[in-house]
Amino acid sequence: MTTITIVGCGVIGASIAYELSKELQANALDINVIEVNSQCAMGATGASLGVLMSACSAKAKGDLVKLRLTSLSMYDRLICELTAKTQHDLLYNRHGILSLYRSPDAEMKARSLIEIRQEQGFELQWLGKDQIAEQFPQWLTDGGLLSPCDRGLHPRKFTQALVDAAMQNGVKFQWNTSVQNLEELSSDRLVITAGLGTNPLIAPLLKKQSQDLLQPVGGQALLIKVPNLNLKTIVHAENEDGSDINIVPLGNDQYWLGATVEFEYEQLPREENIDLLLAQAISWCPAFSNVEVLETWSGERPRPQGNRAPILGFVPNHPQMLIATGHYRNGVMMAPVTAQITKDLLLTGKSDLPWQPFSL
């Protein structure tokens, strides 16, 4: 019997637990998940908006593009699998993502991306002014990139479904349990997926590291009610200052709006961010002038320092320990492919997916 302990139960830890649970009997695994909070998805996962933006994103480069597209391609099957197993409504949005831009060369860049994605098997469409006016008449833009294959989901509901499915398969979960020293855990394999909680756990093992492995980057978002917007597609809009916002339909005239990206902050959430997010949304769609703010919340994203995101691989000089964290703004997006790579590494020591091993 091989014991595997996963420390942390956000979307990454839960995804790995569920993926490994499929191999529990065949590979004689004993899988335990330890979480410091009383339930799953209480950190960065619970604060995220669940936008699965991959095909329409041009920011990722090299192997990271392949990983994100691979992860996206796993989602439809995974959602069907979890829904059948748990009967949970995961609020999975299959209406795609509309990306709006204001840069003068937006269309040229979009059409170049369309060609690239077509070769990779993903459909994108450029919508000109007339098409936008017909399909999205309330939005102030001359064009946009529509990605029918990108998705969105409710991160907390998704993570809970992963936990419930893993429990059905025999994985054990320990809630309200803190870990002070990784080397004191009695397990054949350790997987650290604790987000920012990884810093104090891993620091004693990386004594030559002069800074924390992960940097917290704050973000604030809103739950709002916008009458008569009638939006089903997720909207991603890039502002002129380089920031961006996501508008995520939830049904019943309710939407998530967010999120800020703050490297320096004293306290979150704060009132000024509500006005900022609403002003950005109104600049793209005047319907947001008539809005009711139902809730605001904030969270901290784990951004790697000195390594690219995500951090994935065995800890140097500790081959029994594996880190899978530091996904920054793409934890939910990359959860399925991270779980697959982690399972490969734990069971075979290698993976055919184009991952970059964690190193210093």
Short mmCIF file of C-alpha atoms in Angstrom, two decimals:
data_model
loop_
_atom_site.label_atom_id
_atom_site.label_comp_id
_atom_site.label_asym_id
_atom_site.label_seq_id
_atom_site.Cartn_x
_atom_site.Cartn_y
_atom_site.Cartn_z
CA MET A 1 0.00 0.00 0.00
CA THR A 2 1.39 3.41 -1.05
CA THR A 3 0.27 6.34 1.08
CA ILE A 4 -0.15 9.74 -0.56
CA THR A 5 -0.90 12.86 1.49
CA ILE A 6 -2.13 16.04 -0.20
CA VAL A 7 -1.71 19.24 1.81
CA GLY A 8 -4.30 21.83 0.79
CA CYS A 9 -7.80 21.49 -0.62
CA GLY A 10 -8.37 24.27 -3.07
CA VAL A 11 -9.23 23.40 -6.65
CA ILE A 12 -5.73 21.98 -7.30
CA GLY A 13 -5.65 19.71 -4.25
CA ALA A 14 -9.21 18.52 -4.87
CA SER A 15 -8.52 17.86 -8.56
CA ILE A 16 -5.43 15.82 -7.76
CA ALA A 17 -7.31 13.87 -5.08
CA TYR A 18 -10.10 13.02 -7.50
CA GLU A 19 -7.76 12.07 -10.34
CA LEU A 20 -5.72 9.81 -8.05
CA SER A 21 -8.89 8.29 -6.59
CA LYS A 22 -9.55 6.62 -9.96
CA GLU A 23 -6.32 4.67 -9.44
CA LEU A 24 -6.89 3.91 -5.76
CA GLN A 25 -7.74 0.23 -6.19
CA ALA A 26 -5.59 -0.60 -9.20
CA ASN A 27 -2.43 0.87 -7.64
CA ALA A 28 -3.15 0.08 -3.96
CA LEU A 29 -3.19 3.73 -2.90
CA ASP A 30 -4.14 5.21 0.45
CA ILE A 31 -4.95 8.86 -0.22
CA ASN A 32 -5.40 11.51 2.47
CA VAL A 33 -6.10 15.23 2.05
CA ILE A 34 -5.27 17.67 4.87
CA GLU A 35 -6.92 21.11 4.91
CA VAL A 36 -6.43 23.82 7.52
CA ASN A 37 -9.92 25.25 6.96
CA SER A 38 -13.30 23.73 7.77
CA GLN A 39 -14.13 23.13 4.11
CA CYS A 40 -12.62 23.20 0.63
CA ALA A 41 -11.94 26.24 -1.58
CA MET A 42 -11.49 28.75 1.23
CA GLY A 43 -8.41 30.46 -0.27
CA ALA A 44 -7.66 31.69 -3.78
CA THR A 45 -10.08 29.20 -5.35
CA GLY A 46 -13.07 30.53 -3.45
CA ALA A 47 -12.26 34.11 -4.41
CA SER A 48 -11.89 33.42 -8.14
CA LEU A 49 -14.49 33.88 -10.89
CA GLY A 50 -13.99 30.53 -12.61
CA VAL A 51 -13.25 31.94 -16.08
CA LEU A 52 -11.72 29.17 -18.19
CA MET A 53 -10.00 31.47 -20.66
CA SER A 54 -7.59 29.55 -22.82
CA ALA A 55 -8.27 29.53 -26.56
CA CYS A 56 -8.92 33.28 -26.75
CA SER A 57 -5.88 34.20 -24.64
CA ALA A 58 -2.72 35.28 -26.42
CA LYS A 59 -0.73 35.98 -23.24
CA ALA A 60 0.51 32.46 -22.53
CA LYS A 61 3.59 31.35 -24.48
CA GLY A 62 5.30 28.08 -25.44
CA ASP A 63 4.46 24.95 -23.50
CA LEU A 64 2.13 26.89 -21.22
CA VAL A 65 -0.23 27.37 -24.17
CA LYS A 66 -0.31 23.61 -24.77
CA LEU A 67 -1.00 22.94 -21.09
CA ARG A 68 -3.86 25.45 -20.94
CA LEU A 69 -5.45 24.15 -24.15
CA THR A 70 -5.06 20.57 -22.94
CA SER A 71 -6.73 21.51 -19.65
CA LEU A 72 -9.59 23.23 -21.47
CA SER A 73 -10.14 20.15 -23.64
CA MET A 74 -10.53 18.03 -20.49
CA TYR A 75 -13.32 20.10 -18.98
CA ASP A 76 -16.45 19.04 -20.88
CA ARG A 77 -15.86 15.36 -20.11
CA LEU A 78 -14.86 16.08 -16.52
CA ILE A 79 -18.00 18.14 -15.83
CA CYS A 80 -20.24 15.41 -17.27
CA GLU A 81 -18.39 12.84 -15.17
CA LEU A 82 -18.73 14.82 -11.92
CA THR A 83 -22.36 15.74 -12.54
CA ALA A 84 -23.28 12.10 -13.10
CA LYS A 85 -21.34 11.00 -10.02
CA THR A 86 -22.45 13.71 -7.56
CA GLN A 87 -25.67 15.14 -9.04
CA HIS A 88 -24.33 18.65 -8.29
CA ASP A 89 -25.27 21.62 -10.48
CA LEU A 90 -21.85 23.08 -11.24
CA LEU A 91 -23.12 26.18 -13.10
CA TYR A 92 -20.96 25.26 -16.07
CA ASN A 93 -21.12 27.97 -18.75
CA ARG A 94 -20.84 26.61 -22.31
CA HIS A 95 -21.67 29.93 -24.04
CA GLY A 96 -18.04 30.87 -24.62
CA ILE A 97 -16.09 34.07 -23.97
CA LEU A 98 -16.29 37.38 -25.84
CA SER A 99 -13.04 39.37 -25.60
CA LEU A 100 -13.28 43.13 -26.14
CA TYR A 101 -10.32 45.42 -26.89
CA ARG A 102 -9.65 49.11 -27.50
CA SER A 103 -6.18 48.95 -29.05
CA PRO A 104 -6.01 50.03 -32.73
CA ASP A 105 -4.29 46.81 -33.80
CA ALA A 106 -6.71 44.52 -31.91
CA GLU A 107 -8.32 43.07 -35.02
CA MET A 108 -4.99 42.28 -36.68
CA LYS A 109 -3.72 40.48 -33.56
CA ALA A 110 -7.03 38.67 -33.16
CA ARG A 111 -7.02 37.39 -36.72
CA SER A 112 -3.47 36.13 -36.28
CA LEU A 113 -4.55 34.27 -33.14
CA ILE A 114 -7.56 32.84 -35.00
CA GLU A 115 -5.22 31.22 -37.54
CA ILE A 116 -2.97 29.79 -34.83
CA ARG A 117 -5.85 28.32 -32.85
CA GLN A 118 -7.45 26.88 -35.97
CA GLU A 119 -4.29 24.85 -36.59
CA GLN A 120 -4.52 23.67 -32.96
CA GLY A 121 -8.16 22.61 -33.38
CA PHE A 122 -9.91 25.50 -31.58
CA GLU A 123 -12.44 27.79 -33.24
CA LEU A 124 -12.32 31.57 -32.78
CA GLN A 125 -14.41 34.21 -34.56
CA TRP A 126 -13.79 37.91 -35.10
CA LEU A 127 -17.03 39.88 -34.77
CA GLY A 128 -17.03 43.20 -36.60
CA LYS A 129 -19.05 46.28 -35.70
CA ASP A 130 -22.24 45.08 -37.39
CA GLN A 131 -22.04 41.62 -35.81
CA ILE A 132 -21.42 43.10 -32.36
CA ALA A 133 -24.39 45.44 -32.84
CA GLU A 134 -26.59 42.47 -33.73
CA GLN A 135 -25.43 39.93 -31.14
CA PHE A 136 -24.29 42.20 -28.28
CA PRO A 137 -26.11 45.51 -28.90
CA GLN A 138 -25.49 47.05 -25.46
CA TRP A 139 -21.70 46.89 -25.67
CA LEU A 140 -19.57 49.87 -26.77
CA THR A 141 -16.96 48.37 -29.06
CA ASP A 142 -16.22 48.17 -32.77
CA GLY A 143 -15.32 44.49 -32.63
CA GLY A 144 -14.48 41.53 -30.47
CA LEU A 145 -13.05 38.04 -30.45
CA LEU A 146 -15.60 35.32 -29.73
CA SER A 147 -14.35 31.98 -28.42
CA PRO A 148 -17.20 29.41 -28.41
CA CYS A 149 -14.95 26.71 -26.92
CA ASP A 150 -13.83 28.60 -23.81
CA ARG A 151 -15.85 28.00 -20.66
CA GLY A 152 -16.67 29.16 -17.15
CA LEU A 153 -17.84 27.52 -13.94
CA HIS A 154 -18.54 28.11 -10.26
CA PRO A 155 -15.18 27.39 -8.55
CA ARG A 156 -16.56 26.51 -5.11
CA LYS A 157 -19.27 24.22 -6.47
CA PHE A 158 -16.75 22.56 -8.79
CA THR A 159 -14.25 21.98 -5.98
CA GLN A 160 -16.93 20.57 -3.68
CA ALA A 161 -18.00 18.16 -6.42
CA LEU A 162 -14.38 17.00 -6.79
CA VAL A 163 -14.20 16.41 -3.03
CA ASP A 164 -17.48 14.50 -2.93
CA ALA A 165 -16.50 12.35 -5.92
CA ALA A 166 -13.08 11.62 -4.41
CA MET A 167 -14.71 10.64 -1.10
CA GLN A 168 -17.03 8.25 -2.95
CA ASN A 169 -13.92 6.62 -4.41
CA GLY A 170 -12.30 6.21 -1.00
CA VAL A 171 -10.17 9.33 -0.43
CA LYS A 172 -10.08 10.53 3.19
CA PHE A 173 -10.24 14.23 4.10
CA GLN A 174 -9.10 15.89 7.33
CA TRP A 175 -10.59 19.35 7.91
CA ASN A 176 -9.47 21.98 10.45
CA THR A 177 -6.03 20.34 10.47
CA SER A 178 -2.86 22.43 10.26
CA VAL A 179 0.55 21.19 9.17
CA GLN A 180 3.61 22.75 10.79
CA ASN A 181 6.40 20.54 9.45
CA LEU A 182 6.18 18.54 6.23
CA GLU A 183 8.93 16.15 7.30
CA GLU A 184 6.89 15.05 10.30
CA LEU A 185 4.08 13.73 8.09
CA SER A 186 4.20 9.97 7.81
CA SER A 187 3.49 9.28 4.15
CA ASP A 188 5.26 7.67 1.19
CA ARG A 189 4.48 10.68 -1.01
CA LEU A 190 3.56 14.28 -0.16
CA VAL A 191 1.84 16.71 -2.54
CA ILE A 192 1.82 20.36 -1.46
CA THR A 193 -1.05 22.34 -2.99
CA ALA A 194 -1.48 24.91 -0.23
CA GLY A 195 -1.24 28.11 -2.29
CA LEU A 196 0.27 30.90 -0.21
CA GLY A 197 0.31 28.50 2.73
CA THR A 198 3.13 26.73 0.88
CA ASN A 199 5.61 29.47 1.83
CA PRO A 200 6.12 28.56 5.52
CA LEU A 201 5.92 24.83 4.77
CA ILE A 202 8.55 24.78 2.07
CA ALA A 203 10.93 27.48 3.40
CA PRO A 204 12.88 25.09 5.70
CA LEU A 205 13.58 22.85 2.70
CA LEU A 206 14.78 25.67 0.44
CA LYS A 207 17.36 27.31 2.68
CA LYS A 208 19.21 28.92 -0.23
CA GLN A 209 16.03 30.69 -1.36
CA SER A 210 16.34 34.38 -0.40
CA GLN A 211 12.66 35.20 -0.83
CA ASP A 212 9.29 33.55 -0.40
CA LEU A 213 8.44 31.05 -3.11
CA LEU A 214 5.07 32.72 -3.71
CA GLN A 215 4.00 36.35 -3.68
CA PRO A 216 0.42 37.31 -2.72
CA VAL A 217 -1.37 39.40 -5.34
CA GLY A 218 -4.68 40.82 -4.15
CA GLY A 219 -7.92 40.92 -6.05
CA GLN A 220 -11.43 42.17 -5.35
CA ALA A 221 -14.66 41.26 -7.13
CA LEU A 222 -18.38 42.00 -6.98
CA LEU A 223 -21.66 40.15 -7.15
CA ILE A 224 -24.09 42.49 -8.88
CA LYS A 225 -27.61 42.56 -10.28
CA VAL A 226 -28.07 44.18 -13.70
CA PRO A 227 -31.66 44.18 -15.01
CA ASN A 228 -32.29 43.45 -18.68
CA LEU A 229 -28.69 42.84 -19.67
CA ASN A 230 -29.63 39.32 -20.78
CA LEU A 231 -26.03 38.19 -21.12
CA LYS A 232 -25.15 34.51 -21.32
CA THR A 233 -21.63 34.72 -22.75
CA ILE A 234 -18.74 35.61 -20.42
CA VAL A 235 -17.25 38.98 -21.37
CA HIS A 236 -13.53 39.72 -20.98
CA ALA A 237 -12.61 43.36 -21.59
CA GLU A 238 -9.10 44.83 -21.72
CA ASN A 239 -9.00 48.44 -20.57
CA GLU A 240 -6.79 51.13 -22.05
CA ASP A 241 -4.53 51.14 -18.98
CA GLY A 242 -3.70 47.46 -19.49
CA SER A 243 -6.01 46.15 -16.77
CA ASP A 244 -8.89 43.85 -17.57
CA ILE A 245 -12.27 42.83 -16.19
CA ASN A 246 -14.44 39.75 -16.47
CA ILE A 247 -18.23 39.75 -16.41
CA VAL A 248 -19.61 36.31 -15.59
CA PRO A 249 -23.34 35.54 -16.00
CA LEU A 250 -24.92 33.58 -13.13
CA GLY A 251 -28.60 33.72 -14.11
CA ASN A 252 -31.52 35.74 -12.69
CA ASP A 253 -29.88 39.03 -13.77
CA GLN A 254 -26.90 38.35 -11.48
CA TYR A 255 -23.24 38.60 -12.53
CA TRP A 256 -19.78 38.40 -11.09
CA LEU A 257 -17.65 41.43 -11.94
CA GLY A 258 -13.93 41.48 -11.31
CA ALA A 259 -11.25 41.37 -10.49
CA THR A 260 -8.65 43.92 -9.52
CA VAL A 261 -4.95 43.00 -9.63
CA GLU A 262 -3.13 44.61 -6.70
CA PHE A 263 0.53 44.01 -5.90
CA GLU A 264 0.59 46.53 -3.07
CA TYR A 265 -2.33 46.90 -0.67
CA GLU A 266 -2.94 47.35 3.02
CA GLN A 267 -6.45 45.97 3.27
CA LEU A 268 -8.97 44.29 0.99
CA PRO A 269 -11.80 44.55 0.17
CA ARG A 270 -12.06 48.33 0.01
CA GLU A 271 -14.80 50.70 -1.11
CA GLU A 272 -12.73 52.40 -3.82
CA ASN A 273 -12.49 49.14 -5.76
CA ILE A 274 -16.28 48.92 -6.05
CA ASP A 275 -16.39 52.29 -7.80
CA LEU A 276 -13.39 51.35 -9.96
CA LEU A 277 -14.87 48.06 -11.20
CA LEU A 278 -18.27 49.62 -11.89
CA ALA A 279 -16.70 52.53 -13.78
CA GLN A 280 -14.74 50.10 -15.95
CA ALA A 281 -17.86 48.06 -16.67
CA ILE A 282 -19.93 51.16 -17.50
CA SER A 283 -17.30 52.31 -19.99
CA TRP A 284 -17.96 49.12 -21.94
CA CYS A 285 -21.69 48.82 -21.33
CA PRO A 286 -23.90 51.68 -20.03
CA ALA A 287 -26.39 49.14 -18.65
CA PHE A 288 -24.04 48.82 -15.66
CA SER A 289 -25.13 52.31 -14.59
CA ASN A 290 -28.29 50.67 -13.30
CA VAL A 291 -26.71 48.12 -11.00
CA GLU A 292 -27.29 46.79 -7.51
CA VAL A 293 -24.17 45.64 -5.67
CA LEU A 294 -25.11 42.53 -3.70
CA GLU A 295 -21.71 41.53 -2.35
CA THR A 296 -18.01 42.28 -2.58
CA TRP A 297 -15.13 40.05 -1.56
CA SER A 298 -11.39 39.71 -2.02
CA GLY A 299 -8.66 37.11 -2.11
CA GLU A 300 -4.96 36.64 -2.66
CA ARG A 301 -3.51 34.86 -5.68
CA PRO A 302 -0.27 32.87 -5.31
CA ARG A 303 2.22 34.27 -7.84
CA PRO A 304 5.63 32.55 -8.13
CA GLN A 305 8.76 34.61 -7.50
CA GLY A 306 11.76 33.53 -9.55
CA ASN A 307 9.82 30.72 -11.24
CA ARG A 308 7.18 30.66 -13.93
CA ALA A 309 3.59 29.78 -13.08
CA PRO A 310 2.67 27.17 -12.11
CA ILE A 311 5.26 25.56 -9.83
CA LEU A 312 5.02 21.86 -10.49
CA GLY A 313 7.50 19.10 -9.73
CA PHE A 314 9.45 17.33 -7.03
CA VAL A 315 11.16 19.41 -4.34
CA PRO A 316 14.95 19.49 -4.88
CA ASN A 317 16.67 16.85 -2.71
CA HIS A 318 13.27 15.61 -1.47
CA PRO A 319 12.07 13.14 -4.12
CA GLN A 320 9.12 12.07 -1.98
CA MET A 321 7.67 15.61 -2.01
CA LEU A 322 5.93 17.22 -4.95
CA ILE A 323 4.71 20.82 -5.28
CA ALA A 324 1.67 21.73 -7.38
CA THR A 325 0.82 25.35 -6.70
CA GLY A 326 1.49 28.94 -7.79
CA HIS A 327 -0.97 29.01 -10.68
CA TYR A 328 -1.50 32.74 -10.08
CA ARG A 329 -4.69 33.70 -11.99
CA ASN A 330 -5.16 30.33 -13.70
CA GLY A 331 -5.68 27.77 -10.93
CA VAL A 332 -9.19 26.77 -11.95
CA MET A 333 -8.23 26.89 -15.63
CA MET A 334 -5.27 24.54 -15.17
CA ALA A 335 -6.65 22.23 -12.48
CA PRO A 336 -7.41 19.23 -14.74
CA VAL A 337 -4.04 19.20 -16.51
CA THR A 338 -2.19 19.80 -13.23
CA ALA A 339 -3.98 16.81 -11.73
CA GLN A 340 -3.05 14.64 -14.70
CA ILE A 341 0.63 15.63 -14.59
CA THR A 342 0.78 15.13 -10.84
CA LYS A 343 -0.77 11.68 -11.15
CA ASP A 344 1.73 10.78 -13.88
CA LEU A 345 4.65 11.92 -11.74
CA LEU A 346 3.46 10.10 -8.64
CA LEU A 347 2.72 6.82 -10.40
CA THR A 348 5.47 6.70 -13.05
CA GLY A 349 7.95 9.49 -12.23
CA LYS A 350 7.38 11.25 -15.55
CA SER A 351 4.67 12.79 -17.73
CA ASP A 352 4.23 13.04 -21.49
CA LEU A 353 2.58 16.45 -21.10
CA PRO A 354 4.88 19.44 -21.80
CA TRP A 355 5.41 20.52 -18.20
CA GLN A 356 8.50 22.29 -16.86
CA PRO A 357 9.83 20.68 -13.66
CA PHE A 358 10.07 22.83 -10.57
CA SER A 359 13.68 23.97 -10.05
CA LEU A 360 15.63 26.77 -8.39
#
